[in-house]
Coordinates of C-alpha atoms in Angstrom, one line a residue:
Chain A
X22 CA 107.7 230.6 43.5
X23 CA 107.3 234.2 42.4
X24 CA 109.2 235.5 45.7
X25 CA 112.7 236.4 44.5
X26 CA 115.4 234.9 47.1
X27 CA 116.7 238.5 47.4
X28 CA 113.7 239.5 49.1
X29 CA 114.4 238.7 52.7
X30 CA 117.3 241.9 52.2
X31 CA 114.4 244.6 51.7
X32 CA 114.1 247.4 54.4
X33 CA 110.7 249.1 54.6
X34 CA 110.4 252.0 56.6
X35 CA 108.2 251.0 59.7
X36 CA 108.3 254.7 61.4
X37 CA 109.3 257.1 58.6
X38 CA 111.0 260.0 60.4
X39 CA 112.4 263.1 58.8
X40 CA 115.4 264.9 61.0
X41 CA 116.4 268.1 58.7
X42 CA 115.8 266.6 55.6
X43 CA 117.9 263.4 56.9
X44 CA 115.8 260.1 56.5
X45 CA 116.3 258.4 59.7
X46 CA 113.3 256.1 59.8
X47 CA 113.1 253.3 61.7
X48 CA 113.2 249.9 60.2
X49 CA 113.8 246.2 60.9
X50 CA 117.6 246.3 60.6
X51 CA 116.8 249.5 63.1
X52 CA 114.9 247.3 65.7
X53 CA 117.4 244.1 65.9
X54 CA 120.5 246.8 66.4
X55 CA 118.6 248.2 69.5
X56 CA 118.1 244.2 70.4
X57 CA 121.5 242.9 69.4
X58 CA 122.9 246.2 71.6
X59 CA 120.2 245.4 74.1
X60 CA 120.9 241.4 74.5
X61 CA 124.9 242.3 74.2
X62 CA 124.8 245.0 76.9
X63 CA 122.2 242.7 78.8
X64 CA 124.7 239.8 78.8
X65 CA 127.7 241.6 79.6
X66 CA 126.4 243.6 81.9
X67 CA 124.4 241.1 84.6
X68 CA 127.1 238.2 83.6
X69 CA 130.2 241.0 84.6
X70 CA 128.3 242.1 88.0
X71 CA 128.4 239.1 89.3
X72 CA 132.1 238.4 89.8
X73 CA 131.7 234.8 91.6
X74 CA 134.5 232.1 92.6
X75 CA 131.9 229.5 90.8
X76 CA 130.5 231.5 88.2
X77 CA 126.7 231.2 87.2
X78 CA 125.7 230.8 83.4
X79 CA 125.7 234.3 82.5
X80 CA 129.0 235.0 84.0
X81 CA 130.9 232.2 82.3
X82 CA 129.5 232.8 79.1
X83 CA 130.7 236.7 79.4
X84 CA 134.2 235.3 80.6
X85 CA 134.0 233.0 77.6
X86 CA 133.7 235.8 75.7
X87 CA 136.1 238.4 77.1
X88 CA 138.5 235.9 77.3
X89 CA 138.0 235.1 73.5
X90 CA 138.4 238.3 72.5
X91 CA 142.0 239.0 74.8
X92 CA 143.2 235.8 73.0
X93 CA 142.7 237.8 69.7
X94 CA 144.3 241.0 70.9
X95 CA 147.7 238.9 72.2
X96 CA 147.6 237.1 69.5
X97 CA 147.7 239.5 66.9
X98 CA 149.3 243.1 68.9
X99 CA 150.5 241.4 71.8
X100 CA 150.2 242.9 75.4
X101 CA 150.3 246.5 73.7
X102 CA 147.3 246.4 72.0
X103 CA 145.4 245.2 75.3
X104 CA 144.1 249.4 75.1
X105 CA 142.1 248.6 72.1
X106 CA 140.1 246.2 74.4
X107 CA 137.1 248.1 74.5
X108 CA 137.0 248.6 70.9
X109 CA 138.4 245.3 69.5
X110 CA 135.5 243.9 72.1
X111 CA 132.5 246.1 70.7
X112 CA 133.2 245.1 67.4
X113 CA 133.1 241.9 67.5
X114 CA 130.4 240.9 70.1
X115 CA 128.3 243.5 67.9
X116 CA 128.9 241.9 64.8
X117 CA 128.5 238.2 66.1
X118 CA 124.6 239.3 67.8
X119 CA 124.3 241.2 64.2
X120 CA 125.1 237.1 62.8
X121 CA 123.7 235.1 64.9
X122 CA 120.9 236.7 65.8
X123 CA 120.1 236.5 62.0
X124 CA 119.7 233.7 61.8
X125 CA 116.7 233.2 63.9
X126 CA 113.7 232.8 61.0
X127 CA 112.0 235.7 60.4
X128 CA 114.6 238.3 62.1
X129 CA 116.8 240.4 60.1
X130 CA 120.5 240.2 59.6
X131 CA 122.1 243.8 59.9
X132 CA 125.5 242.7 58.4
X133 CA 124.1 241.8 55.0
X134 CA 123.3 245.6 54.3
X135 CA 126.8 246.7 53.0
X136 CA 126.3 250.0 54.2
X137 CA 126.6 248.9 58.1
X138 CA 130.0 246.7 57.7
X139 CA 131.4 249.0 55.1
X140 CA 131.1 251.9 57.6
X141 CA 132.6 249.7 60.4
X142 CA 135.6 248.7 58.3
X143 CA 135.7 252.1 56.6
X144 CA 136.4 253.6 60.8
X145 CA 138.4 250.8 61.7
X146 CA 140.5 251.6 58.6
X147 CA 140.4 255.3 58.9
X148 CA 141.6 255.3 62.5
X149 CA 144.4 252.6 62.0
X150 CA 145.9 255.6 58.9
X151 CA 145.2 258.3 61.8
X152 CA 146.9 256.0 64.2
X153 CA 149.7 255.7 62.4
X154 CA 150.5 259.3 61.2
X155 CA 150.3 260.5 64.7
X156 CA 152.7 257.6 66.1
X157 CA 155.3 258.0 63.2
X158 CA 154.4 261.4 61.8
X159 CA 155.7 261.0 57.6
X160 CA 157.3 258.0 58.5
X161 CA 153.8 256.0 58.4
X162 CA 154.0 256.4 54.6
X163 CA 157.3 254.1 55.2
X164 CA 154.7 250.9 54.9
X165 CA 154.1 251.7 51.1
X166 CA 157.8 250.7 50.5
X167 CA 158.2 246.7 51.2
X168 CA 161.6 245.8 53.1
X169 CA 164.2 244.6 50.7
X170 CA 163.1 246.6 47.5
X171 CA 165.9 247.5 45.3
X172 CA 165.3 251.0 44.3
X173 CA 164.6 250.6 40.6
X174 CA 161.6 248.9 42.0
X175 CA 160.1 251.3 43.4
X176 CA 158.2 253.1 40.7
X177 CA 155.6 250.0 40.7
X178 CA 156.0 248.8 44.1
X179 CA 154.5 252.0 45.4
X180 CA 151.2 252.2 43.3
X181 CA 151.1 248.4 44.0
X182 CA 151.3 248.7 47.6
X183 CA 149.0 251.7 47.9
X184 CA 146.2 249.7 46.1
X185 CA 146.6 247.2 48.2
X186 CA 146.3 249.5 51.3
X187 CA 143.5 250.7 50.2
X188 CA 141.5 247.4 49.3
X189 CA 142.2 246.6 52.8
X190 CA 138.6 248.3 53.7
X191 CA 136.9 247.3 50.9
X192 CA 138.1 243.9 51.3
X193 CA 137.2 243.9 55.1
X194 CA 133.3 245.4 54.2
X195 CA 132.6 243.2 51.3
X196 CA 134.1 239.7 53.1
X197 CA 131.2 240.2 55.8
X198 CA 128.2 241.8 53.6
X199 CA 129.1 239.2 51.0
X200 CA 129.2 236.1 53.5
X201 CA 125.7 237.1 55.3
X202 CA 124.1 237.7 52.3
X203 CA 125.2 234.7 50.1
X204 CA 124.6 232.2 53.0
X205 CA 120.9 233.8 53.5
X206 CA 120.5 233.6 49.8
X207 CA 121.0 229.9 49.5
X208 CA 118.6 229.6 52.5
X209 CA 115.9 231.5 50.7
X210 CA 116.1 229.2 47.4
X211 CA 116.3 226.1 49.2
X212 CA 113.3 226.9 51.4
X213 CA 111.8 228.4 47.9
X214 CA 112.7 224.7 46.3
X215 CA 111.0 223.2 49.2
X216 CA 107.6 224.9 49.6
X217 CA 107.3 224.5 45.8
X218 CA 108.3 220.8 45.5
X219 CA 105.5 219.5 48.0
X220 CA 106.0 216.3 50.3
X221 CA 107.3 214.2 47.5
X222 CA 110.5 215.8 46.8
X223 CA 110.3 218.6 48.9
X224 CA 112.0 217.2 52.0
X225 CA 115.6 217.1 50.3
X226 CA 116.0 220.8 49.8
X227 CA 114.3 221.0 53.6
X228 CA 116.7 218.5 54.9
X229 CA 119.8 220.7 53.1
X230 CA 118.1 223.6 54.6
X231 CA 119.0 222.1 58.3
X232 CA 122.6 221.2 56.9
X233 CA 122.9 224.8 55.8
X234 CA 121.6 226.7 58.8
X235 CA 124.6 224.3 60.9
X236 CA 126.8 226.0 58.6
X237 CA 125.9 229.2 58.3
X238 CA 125.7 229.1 62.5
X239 CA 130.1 228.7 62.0
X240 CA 130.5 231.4 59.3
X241 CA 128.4 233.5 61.7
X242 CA 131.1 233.1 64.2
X243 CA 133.8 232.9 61.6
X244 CA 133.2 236.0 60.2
X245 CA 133.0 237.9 63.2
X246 CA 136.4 236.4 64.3
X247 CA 137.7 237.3 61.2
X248 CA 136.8 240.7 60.9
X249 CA 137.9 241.5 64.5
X250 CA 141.0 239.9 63.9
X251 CA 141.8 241.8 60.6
X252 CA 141.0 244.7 62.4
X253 CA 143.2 244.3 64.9
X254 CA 145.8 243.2 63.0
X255 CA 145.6 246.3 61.2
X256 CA 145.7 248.7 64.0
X257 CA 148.6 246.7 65.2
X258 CA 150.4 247.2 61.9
X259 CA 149.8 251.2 62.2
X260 CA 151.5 250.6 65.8
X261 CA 154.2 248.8 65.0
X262 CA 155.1 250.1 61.7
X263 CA 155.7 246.9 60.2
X264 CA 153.0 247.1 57.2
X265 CA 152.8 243.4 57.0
X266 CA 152.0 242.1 60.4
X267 CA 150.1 239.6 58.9
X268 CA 152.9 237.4 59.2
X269 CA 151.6 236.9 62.9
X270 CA 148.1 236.3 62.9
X271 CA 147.2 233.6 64.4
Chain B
X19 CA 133.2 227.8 71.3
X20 CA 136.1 229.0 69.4
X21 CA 135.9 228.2 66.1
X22 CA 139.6 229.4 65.1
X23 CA 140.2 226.1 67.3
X24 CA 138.6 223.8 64.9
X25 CA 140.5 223.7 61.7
X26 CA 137.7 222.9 59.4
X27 CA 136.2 226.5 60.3
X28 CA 139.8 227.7 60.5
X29 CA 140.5 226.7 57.1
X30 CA 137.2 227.5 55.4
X31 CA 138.2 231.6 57.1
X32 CA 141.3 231.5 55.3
X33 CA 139.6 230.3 52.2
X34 CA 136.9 232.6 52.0
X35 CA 139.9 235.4 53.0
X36 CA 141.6 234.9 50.0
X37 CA 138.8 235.1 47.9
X38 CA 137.6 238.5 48.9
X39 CA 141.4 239.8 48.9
X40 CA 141.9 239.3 45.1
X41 CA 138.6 240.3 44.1
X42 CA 138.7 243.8 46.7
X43 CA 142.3 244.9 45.3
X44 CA 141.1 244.4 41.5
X45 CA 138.1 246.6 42.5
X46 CA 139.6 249.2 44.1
X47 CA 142.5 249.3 41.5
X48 CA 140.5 249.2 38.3
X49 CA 138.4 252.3 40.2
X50 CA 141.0 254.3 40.9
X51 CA 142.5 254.0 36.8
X52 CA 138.4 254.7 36.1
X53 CA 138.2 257.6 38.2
X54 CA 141.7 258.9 37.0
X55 CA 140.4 258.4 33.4
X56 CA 137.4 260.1 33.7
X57 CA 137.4 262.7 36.1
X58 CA 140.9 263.5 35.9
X59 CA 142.7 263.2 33.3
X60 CA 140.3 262.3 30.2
X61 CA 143.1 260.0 29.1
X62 CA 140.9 257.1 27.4
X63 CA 141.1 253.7 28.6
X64 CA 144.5 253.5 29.5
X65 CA 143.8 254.6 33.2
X66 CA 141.4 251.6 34.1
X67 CA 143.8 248.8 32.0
X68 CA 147.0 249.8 34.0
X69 CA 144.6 250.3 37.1
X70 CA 143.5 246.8 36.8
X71 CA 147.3 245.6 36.1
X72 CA 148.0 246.8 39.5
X73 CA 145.5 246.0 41.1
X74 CA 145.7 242.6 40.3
X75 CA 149.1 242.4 41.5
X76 CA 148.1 244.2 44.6
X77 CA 145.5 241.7 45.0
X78 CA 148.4 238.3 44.5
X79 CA 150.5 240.4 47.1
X80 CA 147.2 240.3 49.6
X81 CA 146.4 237.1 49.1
X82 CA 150.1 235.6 49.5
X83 CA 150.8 237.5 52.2
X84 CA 147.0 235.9 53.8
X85 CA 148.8 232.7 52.7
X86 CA 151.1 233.2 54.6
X87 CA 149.6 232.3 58.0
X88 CA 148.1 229.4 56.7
X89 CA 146.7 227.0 59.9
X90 CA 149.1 224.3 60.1

């Protein structure tokens, strides 16, 4: 097999455009955001209108999904953080049709290009800091300091804290990028394996291929719950000034 | 389907969680004492060792405090 498993995660330009010396050109991971935002608005849109005592297929698949999602938000902020709905909502059925939607052979995953997660958790980040500072005013910088630090202390807890802070994007864009990809990966080499072994041995790396793509179906959903739920427990933190309102995820 | 419902899924999230919370802080600290060393204050590698030193005790305080909410 000369095909490197990497290859799937190539972007050719399929419409090159030119916007002020900006490359904006279309390619694949283009196309299935305009169907993952297509299918998404679609489903939520048709399956909301409908508003039945006995609801259809489409509605109780949106309501499964709305309902989801408000179990994240009171789980994590409580009844506060119900006015992050809409964003806590896009993110995550956006990033789950970004998933699962990969998934489909010969499609493209748009959340194993680090680029699009890392600017998702870079905003999410960015406007939990700007949260924060406009809610407490100086005070926000209160959640470098740990409660119940002797003062001596302090010297290393603060750089300690404010690394960890800041790995909080990082963490959040890697976990996602680094899941899709990985899981893809191990797709490509076992369907490599397979094509290359022929029918005698072939079929064993085929049949792991079938176990895989059952797993990789629950880290699709996984990691979108995850990331929502990190973000949300983030924004919550900036809220309630706590810094370490990880303590009630869950 | 709610997978944080099933605790095979739940506890393969935390897993993979921890993971990426040691290895983010450690990344982010050890770039910060790079950057400081080289576009700051030229001060050799001293920058990027104590960078990495917090940032790998950064990255134990992440993942113990992700421990922390481990599904029962």
């Amino acid at each position: 097999m000369e095909e490197s498993p990497l290859h799937p995660f190539e972007l050719h330009e399929l419409i090159p455009i030119s916007l002020f010396g900006l490359d904006i050109s279309i390619n694949k991971a283009v196309i299935l955001m305009w169907i993952v935002v297509g299918l998404a608005g679609t489903l939520l849109v048709v399956g909301g209108s409908a508003r039945k005592m006995v609801p259809t297929k489409l509605q109780s698949l949106a309501e499964l999904l709305v309902d989801f999602i408000r179990g994240i938000i009171l789980d994590t902020m409580g009844k506060d953080g119900m006015k992050f709905f809409p964003l806590v909502a896009t993110l995550f059925v956006f990033i789950l049709f970004c998933n699962v939607l990969g998934l489909i052979p010969g499609s493209y995953t748009v959340t194993s290009q680090i680029i699009v997660t890392g600017v998702f958790a870079v905003s999410v980040y960015a406007l939990s800091v700007a949260l924060g500072f406009m809610l407490h005013g100086i005070k926000f910088l209160g959640i470098l300091i740990p409660p119940g630090t002797p003062g001596w202390l302090l010297p290393l807890m603060i750089p300690i804290e404010l690394v960890s802070q800041l790995a909080r994007p990082v963490s959040l864009a890697v976990r996602l990028f680094a899941n899709m990809t990985a899981g893809h990966t191990i797709l490509g080499v076992l369907f490599g394996l397979a094509i290359g072994g022929g029918l005698l041995i072939g079929w064993l790396p085929f049949a792991f291929t079938i176990a895989m793509n059952a797993l990789e179906v629950g880290i699709a959903f996984i990691q979108a719950y995850i990331f929502t739920v990190l973000s949300c427990v983030y924004l919550g933190d900036a809220v309630t000034l706590h810094g370490h309102g990880d303590a009630h995820a869950h | 389907m709610p997978p944080s419902n099933d605790p095979f899924y739940a506890g393969l999230g935390q897993a993979v969680r921890i993971g990426t919370e040691l290895l983010a802080s450690l990344v982010v600290g050890g770039g910060l004492g790079w950057a400081a060393d080289t576009y700051l204050l030229d001060s050799g590698p001293w920058g990027l060792v104590i960078g990495l030193a917090v940032g790998a005790a950064a990255g134990i305080r992440n993942a113990m405090r992700a421990a922390q909410n481990w599904p029962k």
